[in-house]
C-alpha cells in the first residue's frame, strides 16, 4: 500500500506536468492565432486574451507551490522515517536477544499503531518502550499490553511524562510481579497496579509519584511479610495526610512492619500489656499459620488495644513497641481502625482509574488534533521507509566513496 502511494505521487506529478504543458501550449497557440489573424480584435477580446494569459501564469504558480509542498512532504517523510529507524535500532539494542528480526517487525507495527491511536508521537512511543526495557520489563510484557497501559498511565496520572511513568511501572513490576508469571499475567498486573495508583492519588492527599516513592520504600519488607500490593497502596493512601510526604509514610510503615513481631523483651512486654502478644501464640498481627492478618485487621487491633489509655500512655506504649521511626504509622493505623481503612477502600473503588481518567483528559479539540497528527506522521513514516533503502544505498555506495 505504501509503495503504491509513492508510485501514485510520482505518476500524479508526471501527469500534471504533461497536462499543464499541453494546456499552456494550447493557450499560447490560441493567443498567437488571435493576435496574428486580425488586428481588429475588440476590447472584449483583449480582455479575454489577458485573462487567458493570467490563467496560464496562475496555473504555473499553482503547480510550483504544489511541487514545493510535495517536496517538503516527501522530505519530512524521509526525516521521520530516519528518526523512526534510529528509534527501532535503539530499542533493539536495549532489548538484546529477546527481540530478533521477526520480533522487531512486530514492535515496528505496534509502535506505529499506538502512534496512530493515541495522542502521542511515534518517537514518544519508542521512548516509553525503551525506558520500560531498561527498567527490567521484558519485551513480551510490553507487547502484551504493557506499553499501551504505560502510555495511558502517563496521560491519566503523570501529566504525559512517559519516562517517569515507565520508571514507576518498572519498579512496581520489579517489586511485585511473580518471577514465573507469563507475559499476559505481568501485563494484567501492570494494568491493575497503575490503575490502583491513579485511583489512590485521586482519592487521597498525595500524587502518583509521591505515593510510588512510599511504596518503593516499603515494598521489599512488605512483600516478605506477606502484605499484598493492594493492601500496602490502600494503607499508604490512608496514612498520607498524617505525614510530610508519602515517602516518609512509607519509611515509617516499613519500620512498623519489621516490628510487628517483637524483637526485644521490652517490646514483647509492651505488646503483652495490650493483649497483642503471648508466648504461646506470638504476635496477634500474625495468624496461626504465620500469615500477616492485613492492615485492616491490624488497624482495628491497635485501636481496640489502646482504648482506655491516655494520649501520653498511648505514645509511650507505641514508642516502646515500634520505636520512634515506626510509631507514626502505628498511631495513624490506630486512629483509622477498620472503619477508616474501609472508608479509603470505598474511596478507591469510586475514584477514576487510568482508563477513565485518560478518556476524560483526551477529549476535545487538542486531543483530536494530536490524534490526527499521529495518523499523518505514521503515514509519512510508511512512505519514507520505502525511500530509505534507496537513499541509504546512494549515500553509502555512491556519494561517500566519491
XYZ file of C-alpha atoms in Angstrom:
402
model
C 0.000 0.000 0.000
C 2.800 2.428 0.912
C 4.710 1.555 -2.289
C 1.578 2.188 -4.297
C 1.238 5.540 -2.539
C 4.740 6.581 -3.556
C 4.102 5.489 -7.144
C 0.829 7.412 -7.262
C 2.600 10.559 -6.083
C 5.218 10.229 -8.831
C 2.656 9.351 -11.508
C 0.396 12.197 -10.435
C 3.196 14.745 -10.734
C 4.180 13.442 -14.167
C 0.596 13.510 -15.415
C 0.082 17.014 -14.073
C 3.227 18.203 -15.807
C 2.043 16.708 -19.095
C -1.428 18.222 -18.786
C -0.036 21.597 -17.786
C 2.341 21.578 -20.744
C -0.484 20.729 -23.145
C -2.767 23.367 -21.670
C -0.072 26.034 -21.793
C 0.773 25.167 -25.395
C -2.877 25.301 -26.447
C -3.359 28.632 -24.703
C -0.310 30.158 -26.364
C -1.365 28.840 -29.794
C -4.839 30.312 -29.383
C -3.499 33.659 -28.263
C -0.930 33.861 -31.084
C -3.507 32.923 -33.684
C -5.890 35.535 -32.398
C -3.277 38.257 -32.448
C -1.958 37.386 -35.937
C -5.325 36.656 -37.507
C -6.762 40.060 -37.001
C -5.693 43.436 -35.798
C -9.311 44.338 -35.208
C -9.798 42.414 -32.015
C -12.412 44.064 -29.867
C -11.828 45.343 -26.364
C -13.614 42.277 -25.011
C -11.224 40.081 -26.981
C -8.232 41.852 -25.490
C -9.658 41.236 -22.048
C -10.140 37.554 -22.893
C -6.545 37.213 -24.132
C -5.233 38.876 -20.981
C -7.374 36.622 -18.854
C -6.075 33.524 -20.620
C -2.507 34.601 -20.043
C -3.318 35.206 -16.367
C -4.817 31.705 -16.163
C -1.594 30.275 -17.547
C 0.521 32.207 -15.067
C -1.741 31.184 -12.187
C -1.603 27.516 -13.229
C 2.179 27.629 -13.414
C 2.381 29.274 -9.991
C -0.079 26.769 -8.512
C 1.981 23.907 -9.866
C 5.165 25.388 -8.417
C 3.512 25.704 -4.997
C 2.204 22.138 -5.235
C 5.638 20.873 -6.243
C 7.249 22.639 -3.290
C 4.615 21.249 -0.908
C 5.083 17.745 -2.291
C 8.852 18.013 -1.988
C 8.514 19.228 1.606
C 6.114 16.390 2.422
C 8.477 13.795 0.959
C 11.445 15.419 2.725
C 9.621 15.375 6.059
C 8.625 11.764 5.451
C 12.232 10.769 4.884
C 13.315 12.611 8.040
C 10.594 10.999 10.155
C 11.352 7.574 8.731
C 15.040 8.060 9.518
C 14.258 9.030 13.115
C 11.880 6.093 13.450
C 14.510 3.699 12.094
C 17.033 5.037 14.615
C 14.490 4.534 17.410
C 13.879 0.934 16.340
C 17.598 0.224 16.359
C 17.946 1.755 19.826
C 15.032 -0.345 21.085
C 16.623 -3.480 19.661
C 19.965 -2.611 21.253
C 18.464 -2.392 24.773
C 16.136 -5.372 24.250
C 19.053 -7.547 23.186
C 18.446 -11.150 22.252
C 14.848 -11.029 23.434
C 13.943 -9.329 20.136
C 15.018 -10.937 16.866
C 14.353 -9.678 13.337
C 10.795 -11.019 13.205
C 10.105 -9.744 16.717
C 11.403 -6.309 15.790
C 8.927 -6.190 12.905
C 6.069 -6.810 15.351
C 7.246 -3.956 17.557
C 7.620 -1.802 14.443
C 3.917 -2.304 13.707
C 2.944 -1.890 17.378
C 4.744 1.454 17.676
C 3.107 2.790 14.504
C -0.327 1.574 15.644
C -0.054 3.247 19.043
C 1.211 6.422 17.366
C -1.946 6.449 15.270
C -4.434 5.541 18.008
C -3.096 7.537 20.976
C -2.345 11.279 21.221
C 1.425 10.739 21.291
C 4.128 10.702 18.644
C 5.781 7.502 17.488
C 9.020 8.857 18.963
C 7.346 9.076 22.371
C 6.024 5.531 21.969
C 9.518 4.251 21.227
C 10.967 6.207 24.157
C 8.404 4.677 26.540
C 9.216 1.165 25.314
C 12.956 1.755 25.650
C 12.593 3.056 29.218
C 10.419 0.075 30.165
C 13.004 -2.388 28.846
C 15.830 -0.524 30.589
C 13.789 -0.724 33.808
C 13.594 -4.501 33.576
C 10.196 -5.106 31.947
C 10.612 -7.819 29.345
C 9.622 -7.124 25.718
C 6.922 -9.814 25.795
C 5.093 -7.983 28.594
C 5.458 -4.703 26.708
C 3.918 -6.276 23.610
C 1.153 -7.991 25.608
C -0.398 -4.646 26.551
C 2.135 -3.175 28.965
C 3.222 -0.420 26.590
C -0.312 0.763 25.815
C -1.152 0.784 29.544
C 2.001 2.720 30.411
C 1.186 5.403 27.836
C -2.368 5.690 29.174
C -0.981 5.769 32.723
C 1.261 8.697 31.776
C -1.679 10.561 30.240
C -4.021 9.878 33.152
C -1.788 10.429 36.169
C 1.689 11.666 35.181
C 0.942 14.748 33.096
C 2.035 12.906 29.971
C 5.537 12.147 31.345
C 6.199 8.827 29.590
C 9.695 8.398 31.010
C 8.580 8.853 34.635
C 5.579 6.591 34.059
C 7.883 3.901 32.643
C 10.217 4.267 35.632
C 7.356 3.794 38.110
C 5.901 0.872 36.151
C 9.293 -0.833 36.030
C 9.916 -0.565 39.782
C 6.417 -1.735 40.630
C 6.822 -4.723 38.332
C 10.252 -5.498 39.762
C 8.912 -5.443 43.311
C 5.661 -7.344 42.889
C 5.368 -9.330 39.650
C 5.920 -13.064 40.012
C 9.161 -14.369 38.573
C 7.397 -17.238 36.814
C 4.384 -15.203 35.667
C 3.554 -15.190 31.969
C 3.784 -12.054 29.844
C -0.019 -11.791 29.839
C -0.150 -12.125 33.648
C 2.529 -9.453 34.066
C 0.698 -7.127 31.695
C -2.528 -7.697 33.647
C -0.773 -6.921 36.930
C 0.749 -3.754 35.456
C -2.708 -2.653 34.336
C -4.154 -3.326 37.799
C -1.252 -1.705 39.681
C -1.155 1.527 37.668
C -4.947 1.727 37.818
C -4.849 1.450 41.625
C -2.102 4.077 41.851
C -4.176 6.509 39.792
C -7.240 5.858 41.972
C -5.265 6.278 45.197
C -3.858 9.602 44.017
C -7.349 10.812 43.133
C -8.823 9.671 46.460
C -6.064 10.864 48.806
C -3.915 13.907 49.540
C -0.972 12.628 47.517
C 0.046 12.151 43.906
C 1.206 9.122 41.971
C 4.884 9.993 42.092
C 4.849 10.623 45.854
C 2.752 7.543 46.564
C 5.028 5.369 44.452
C 8.053 6.554 46.471
C 6.289 5.404 49.642
C 5.641 2.036 48.035
C 9.244 1.683 46.873
C 10.496 2.448 50.390
C 8.395 -0.313 51.947
C 7.605 -2.892 49.266
C 10.608 -5.120 49.957
C 9.828 -5.887 53.580
C 6.075 -5.663 52.949
C 6.141 -8.443 50.390
C 8.402 -10.544 52.624
C 5.880 -10.168 55.464
C 3.013 -11.215 53.197
C 1.470 -7.787 52.609
C -0.281 -7.509 49.233
C 0.235 -4.652 46.808
C -3.397 -3.550 47.189
C -3.157 -3.561 50.995
C 0.072 -1.556 51.008
C -1.232 1.003 48.490
C -4.529 1.463 50.315
C -2.764 1.866 53.666
C -0.295 4.453 52.363
C -3.141 6.388 50.729
C -4.968 6.446 54.067
C -1.848 7.462 56.022
C -0.735 10.170 53.554
C -2.481 13.119 55.306
C -0.666 12.273 58.555
C 2.849 12.590 57.150
C 5.010 15.186 55.476
C 5.035 13.024 52.353
C 4.084 9.547 51.205
C 7.780 8.741 51.079
C 8.105 9.428 54.815
C 4.939 7.416 55.429
C 6.457 4.504 53.529
C 9.590 4.594 55.677
C 7.537 4.645 58.880
C 5.323 1.803 57.677
C 8.390 -0.216 56.644
C 9.815 0.028 60.170
C 6.452 -0.802 61.695
C 6.159 -3.986 59.624
C 9.613 -5.047 60.828
C 8.410 -4.730 64.456
C 5.013 -6.447 64.193
C 6.811 -9.421 65.725
C 8.637 -8.087 68.822
C 12.409 -8.363 68.715
C 13.202 -7.181 72.281
C 11.856 -8.100 75.702
C 10.560 -4.547 76.420
C 8.655 -4.591 73.123
C 7.188 -8.023 73.877
C 6.168 -6.895 77.358
C 4.509 -3.741 75.985
C 2.619 -5.761 73.361
C 1.588 -8.269 76.024
C 0.234 -5.451 78.185
C -2.080 -4.529 75.294
C -3.103 -8.121 74.640
C -1.207 -8.201 71.345
C 1.352 -10.855 72.287
C 1.668 -14.118 74.238
C 4.486 -16.630 74.445
C 2.180 -19.379 73.166
C 0.588 -17.657 70.157
C 3.173 -14.962 69.419
C 2.147 -11.659 67.835
C -1.552 -11.014 67.290
C -0.648 -9.459 63.933
C 0.011 -12.946 62.540
C -2.450 -15.830 62.362
C -1.867 -19.422 63.440
C -0.261 -20.225 60.096
C 2.185 -17.324 60.456
C 0.484 -15.113 57.863
C 0.048 -11.353 58.312
C -3.561 -10.557 59.183
C -3.673 -7.482 56.917
C -3.638 -3.797 57.713
C -7.400 -3.506 58.144
C -7.357 -6.052 60.962
C -4.089 -4.644 62.321
C -5.609 -1.161 62.463
C -8.581 -2.446 64.452
C -6.319 -4.435 66.833
C -4.304 -1.301 67.579
C -7.408 0.862 68.025
C -9.022 -1.602 70.422
C -5.860 -2.246 72.436
C -5.201 1.461 73.055
C -8.685 2.241 74.360
C -8.681 3.430 77.948
C -5.143 4.792 77.765
C -4.311 8.463 77.917
C -2.597 10.058 74.933
C 0.636 10.069 76.914
C 0.317 6.363 77.715
C -0.555 5.557 74.099
C 2.503 7.400 72.782
C 4.817 5.762 75.331
C 3.475 2.287 74.608
C 3.685 2.655 70.821
C 7.218 4.022 71.161
C 8.168 1.016 73.288
C 6.780 -1.435 70.751
C 7.668 0.145 67.416
C 10.356 2.744 68.089
C 10.455 6.395 67.071
C 10.534 5.824 63.301
C 7.589 3.424 63.186
C 5.266 4.724 65.868
C 3.846 7.371 63.496
C 2.454 4.698 61.168
C 1.175 2.649 64.127
C -0.555 5.686 65.624
C -2.096 6.513 62.268
C -3.466 2.989 61.854
C -4.815 3.025 65.413
C -6.660 6.230 64.648
C -8.079 4.801 61.409
C -9.254 1.456 62.724
C -11.112 -0.906 60.407
C -13.730 1.761 59.646
C -11.139 4.258 58.414
C -9.444 1.606 56.302
C -12.773 0.587 54.749
C -13.567 4.228 54.021
C -10.359 4.528 51.962
C -11.128 1.226 50.215
C -14.538 2.558 49.157
C -12.980 5.844 48.031
C -10.588 3.912 45.786
C -13.460 1.941 44.285
C -15.292 5.157 43.395
C -12.262 7.056 42.069
C -11.356 7.236 38.382
C -8.689 4.811 37.270
C -6.290 5.031 34.343
C -8.778 4.288 31.566
C -11.460 6.645 32.912
C -9.038 9.468 33.677
C -7.260 9.099 30.352
C -10.568 9.121 28.495
C -11.643 12.336 30.246
C -8.311 14.072 29.645
C -8.157 13.007 25.997
C -11.381 14.677 24.923
C -11.705 17.874 22.958
C -10.075 19.553 20.008
C -6.443 19.364 21.170
C -6.542 15.590 21.541
C -8.327 15.217 18.203
C -5.590 17.340 16.633
C -2.854 15.227 18.264
C -4.524 12.041 17.027
C -4.723 13.461 13.504
C -1.066 14.441 13.646
C -0.195 10.945 14.797
C -2.035 9.373 11.877
C -0.318 11.668 9.368
C 3.047 11.031 10.990
C 2.558 7.258 10.773
C 1.637 7.605 7.087
C 4.709 9.736 6.411
C 6.935 7.189 8.131
C 5.460 4.423 5.987
C 6.133 6.434 2.824
C 9.599 7.495 3.933
C 10.578 3.921 4.777
C 10.136 2.964 1.112
C 12.672 5.588 0.115
C 15.254 4.991 2.870
C 16.881 1.849 1.356
C 17.485 3.638 -1.958
C 18.851 6.765 -0.280
C 20.979 4.733 2.145
C 22.493 2.770 -0.725
C 23.132 6.007 -2.640
C 24.906 7.577 0.340
C 26.967 4.511 1.226
C 27.918 3.286 -2.225
C 27.963 6.397 -4.417
C 28.231 9.697 -2.575
C 30.503 8.633 0.301
C 33.087 6.826 -1.919
C 33.140 9.766 -4.319
